[in-house]
Amino acid sequence: MIVTRTQKAGFSLYAGLVLLVFYFPVFCIIVASLSKKRFFSFPYASEDMTFKWYADALNSPQVHDFVGVSLRIASVTAVASVTIGFFSALAYARYRWRGRQTFQRLVLLPLFFPQSVLGLALLMWFNFLDVTTAWWTAAIVHTVWIAPITTLIISIQAYGLDESLEEAARDMGATRWQILRKITIPLLLPGMISATCFAVLLSWGNFALSLFTTGADSALPEWLYARMTSGYQPMVPAVGVINVGVAILLVIVLFAIVRWSTRKSRTSAPSH
Amino acid sequence: MSDASPVTPSKARLLERVPGLIGALSASPFALLMLFGFVAPLLCVVWFGFMPSKTFSLLQTPTLENYATIFNQTYFKSILWSLGLAAVTVVILLVICFPLAFAMAKIFKGAASFITYAIATSLFVSENIRLFGWVIGFMKRGVVGGTLETWFGLQTDSLLYNIPVIILGMVYVYLPFMLFPLVLGVKMVPDQVREAAFDLGASRWQVFKKIDLPLSMPGVMIGSLLVFVLSVGAISEAKILGGQKVVTIASDIESEFTYAQNWPLGSALSTMFIALTTVVVFFALSRFDLEKLLGKKPAE
Amino acid sequence: MLALRTAPANSAAYGLHLPVCFYRLMDPSATPILEVANVTKRFGKFTAVNDVSFAIADGEFFTLVGPSGSGKTTLLRMLVGMEKPTTGELRLRGKIVNDLAPNKRPTCMVFQSLALFPHMSVGKNVEFPLSIRGQRESERRTRAWELLKLLHLDPNRYYDKNVTQCSGGERQRVALARALAYDPDILFFDEPLSALDARLRKTLQKELKDIQRSTKKTFCYVTHSLEEAMVMSDRVAILRSGMIEQIGLPDEIYASPKNAFVAEFMGEVNLLDITATGGTSAEWDTGRKPLALTLPAPLDVGTKRKLLIRPESLRFIAPGDTAGNTVPVRILNQFSLGSRIQYHVEVVPGCTLTVERLREERSTATADALLGWDLADSQILES
């Protein structure tokens, strides 16, 4: 296909514009977080610029608590959803069994479900079971929503899994457990690592599910929401920027790990 | 080999004997999670919808009074608002995302993955924070208002709390959910098929209408479906950007559970809402399957 | 005009091994439908097509043939308008079409992948160009029906069939029907038959040639197989690294290849490295010891050339028999090719020749034999 230079320039311009609008809110938050005034107004003089709110946020014991709750939820969710996702990915992509097609359809269902309603449903369910909601119930709810995602991510890797490798190992006398430990898990490792990163990040940023299910504990997005709806407070944008920064940092770190592990598995592949 | 120890039939040998058992076994942790974390709570909601008003117990005589209340009051308005806003969001996102997805799939090379990362990162930031950015942008003397006033001398009041801003917020938050399926969809259109259509005399518009659009339909469907379902249940956009201008079904449900403390009515509303979305999802899902979209249909 | 098409239609299937039939001598300068004048295409620093010029006559079956990477596909993509030449001119019926988009050109291509529209039935695929033109439904259907019949696809069975359910050969026919529906001045083919098995390919080659004759359309075919080119074409152009090596009638190219590249490209041939030693005598560099040979024509002393001898021109010399050149050889292997037998023989270790004889002329020798050829059966070629 001939793509003329003007067409390419047009598409590039359009993509640039979309990205610009897409990152406009982040820009706004950064601008607001640096304003000294108690009531934000734009533009402000350069002497009104300050990092005070960042210092406040980092020193606030309240914020520490919320970060702690969020991190606890995220790590439990990640471990649970990747473990469950690993096995369900094998059922999804690798093994042939009778319920497979139905399973493949149903796996996605929780993703297509409005999160606020899912959160409420689980709130009632916990109430019915007479369970007091706390951070760990939120972790369960996050797992319900994130396990389908980890399943999909690991499945993509599992589709690429060469069945003959497992068969060869079996042929050489390996047991199921040995095959799993020595062949399947190492080969699916890149998929599991990226699934872990998705799980942590999605749990970290989730609000709709946490809102109803954290009980007395409160996750960071909940606190931000409460502050946003109850009027402007200058520490909110600062915490928001820190939150975005942490997310970007996690993305970079985890993608670096994924790259490293895929490269490792690729270079070690011929020696198998 | 395992035949060397025929004394006890090991678990592994049971797995060999029953075909498909290993698959069912692998699926079971997930299935249990869904049973107790998804199906049971939903049944709980449905059942609660039949309980008398304002109770917190599930052990009362079932009644239809909540549904009567829903139909007698103005809840249908918030359902219509939710459906309408979601539909508008889907249409706007299709128009915005298709050219971008096309460029990412067919024109850009290195830039495509840059755009992917740039957009995907946003998925990991709580939507509240991102919507709050718009609040700062659009509030009275915010980034946009302040800019207009200082450099263009235009006095503006707050640009928030109206319907276009709510739609903007929804379009903004759900853009990745439309863009990525569309990119996958457009990638499925083989280059040579497009070239063949041009070669047979089709104009750009005809190629779009007769080749690009139908062949990327799986992506279009998945994207639209995702965005529709997510935005129909959206709660933050209308609250943070819209003030109290519009009450969506999701915020109706939320207030029944929080302020009104009427769980049965909230449950009945949820049930209706779930039924509505399920009908849409199942109708759409029955028309294609994801394995085809991923291009990895293994032989059964 | 002389139209001596006396060759039976199925001669094509036998290709090289029949005396080549009396094709009409095409004179492209008389009625050129397409002229390619000094066309060059560069991608960055890489030159894919380098200063190529030729013309195609109206109603001709013209084939561009070359190994992969020879620039044939790039050249084809320029001819249909999917790439633009860096320099040079493309003239269609005398009009420059360099910048004309593919959808504005009266040309059409059958892709290597066929590029059938997977979401349309066979009938809708064939009708596509007609619907683009805004033809009425009933007319479109009639035309599609005719074309499917022409291509031996029963319209009753195939019109509503899903293209993804068609076999390889059926898909070829649908692609051709769709291209014919466009009614182009020139039909281009980007080796569409390469994915098929040998037998089906032969059948379709023959059909393609028949259709070209009956529709009197200009066909321009691209392939990497010279055999395929020889079977179907009126004229053949051989490409090598972006340049045309030789252009001419199939039998012309077969009889007198311009150089060793063209000769080797035609199939299994013996090419001997020789150095002239004065007059018609020369030395064959076998890698071990040079062997003295007699050439069919004199060369200056010290000139290095290749000597072409076809496998079927080599024969085993019985005692008392004579030939222009003889060499003692050892028979390494023999393979049956049906009516013929192929021998691999060794002149000195590391230097082998290929010999092909009819079954009734098989060698009686088992290991050592005397091999010979007549001077007239050898050709001196540039390398």
XYZ file of N, CA, C and O in Angstrom, chain C residues 20 60 95 141 146 159-160 177 191 228 232 243 254 267 287 310 324 329 365 378:
80
model
N 9.003 -26.932 -29.443
C 8.188 -25.775 -29.081
C 7.326 -25.348 -30.267
O 7.773 -25.331 -31.398
N -0.718 -10.512 -25.274
C 0.438 -11.384 -25.060
C 0.380 -12.030 -23.677
O -0.167 -11.465 -22.748
N 0.063 6.286 -22.256
C -0.178 7.293 -21.229
C 0.664 6.994 -19.996
O 0.700 5.848 -19.543
N -24.991 -10.553 -11.248
C -25.183 -11.979 -11.019
C -24.984 -12.753 -12.319
O -24.295 -13.783 -12.337
N -21.564 -16.366 -15.519
C -20.790 -16.680 -16.728
C -19.338 -17.004 -16.399
O -18.765 -17.982 -16.884
N -21.772 -20.520 -6.179
C -22.111 -19.094 -6.066
C -22.261 -18.669 -4.609
O -21.725 -17.650 -4.190
N -22.950 -19.475 -3.802
C -23.202 -19.092 -2.410
C -22.217 -19.704 -1.429
O -22.340 -19.532 -0.234
N -11.541 -15.469 -11.566
C -12.855 -14.988 -11.996
C -13.074 -13.558 -11.529
O -13.579 -12.712 -12.267
N 2.848 -15.005 -8.810
C 2.975 -16.456 -8.608
C 1.854 -17.066 -7.757
O 2.113 -17.604 -6.681
N 7.633 -23.122 -15.279
C 6.269 -22.590 -15.341
C 6.189 -21.506 -16.402
O 5.247 -21.444 -17.192
N 3.751 -21.591 -20.113
C 2.587 -20.765 -20.404
C 2.858 -19.590 -21.341
O 1.958 -19.144 -22.038
N 17.787 -6.491 -12.465
C 18.019 -6.167 -13.878
C 17.558 -7.314 -14.760
O 17.560 -8.469 -14.342
N 15.600 -21.058 -24.307
C 16.039 -22.429 -24.064
C 17.212 -22.771 -24.966
O 18.213 -23.337 -24.522
N 17.204 -25.131 -15.129
C 17.094 -26.459 -14.574
C 18.453 -27.092 -14.477
O 19.477 -26.409 -14.461
N 39.233 -28.951 -10.897
C 39.544 -28.842 -9.485
C 40.793 -29.637 -9.131
O 41.562 -29.250 -8.276
N 23.902 -29.910 -21.890
C 22.695 -30.406 -21.225
C 22.854 -31.879 -20.876
O 23.526 -32.615 -21.594
N 32.800 -35.747 -30.244
C 33.699 -34.593 -30.284
C 34.615 -34.548 -29.087
O 35.791 -34.214 -29.178
N 34.786 -41.615 -16.944
C 34.069 -41.260 -15.725
C 33.752 -42.504 -14.916
O 33.856 -43.616 -15.411
N 27.519 -50.237 -18.712
C 28.615 -50.218 -17.744
C 28.060 -50.062 -16.341
O 27.010 -49.458 -16.146
N 27.329 -28.440 -27.378
C 27.865 -27.629 -26.285
C 27.854 -26.158 -26.680
O 27.885 -25.818 -27.861
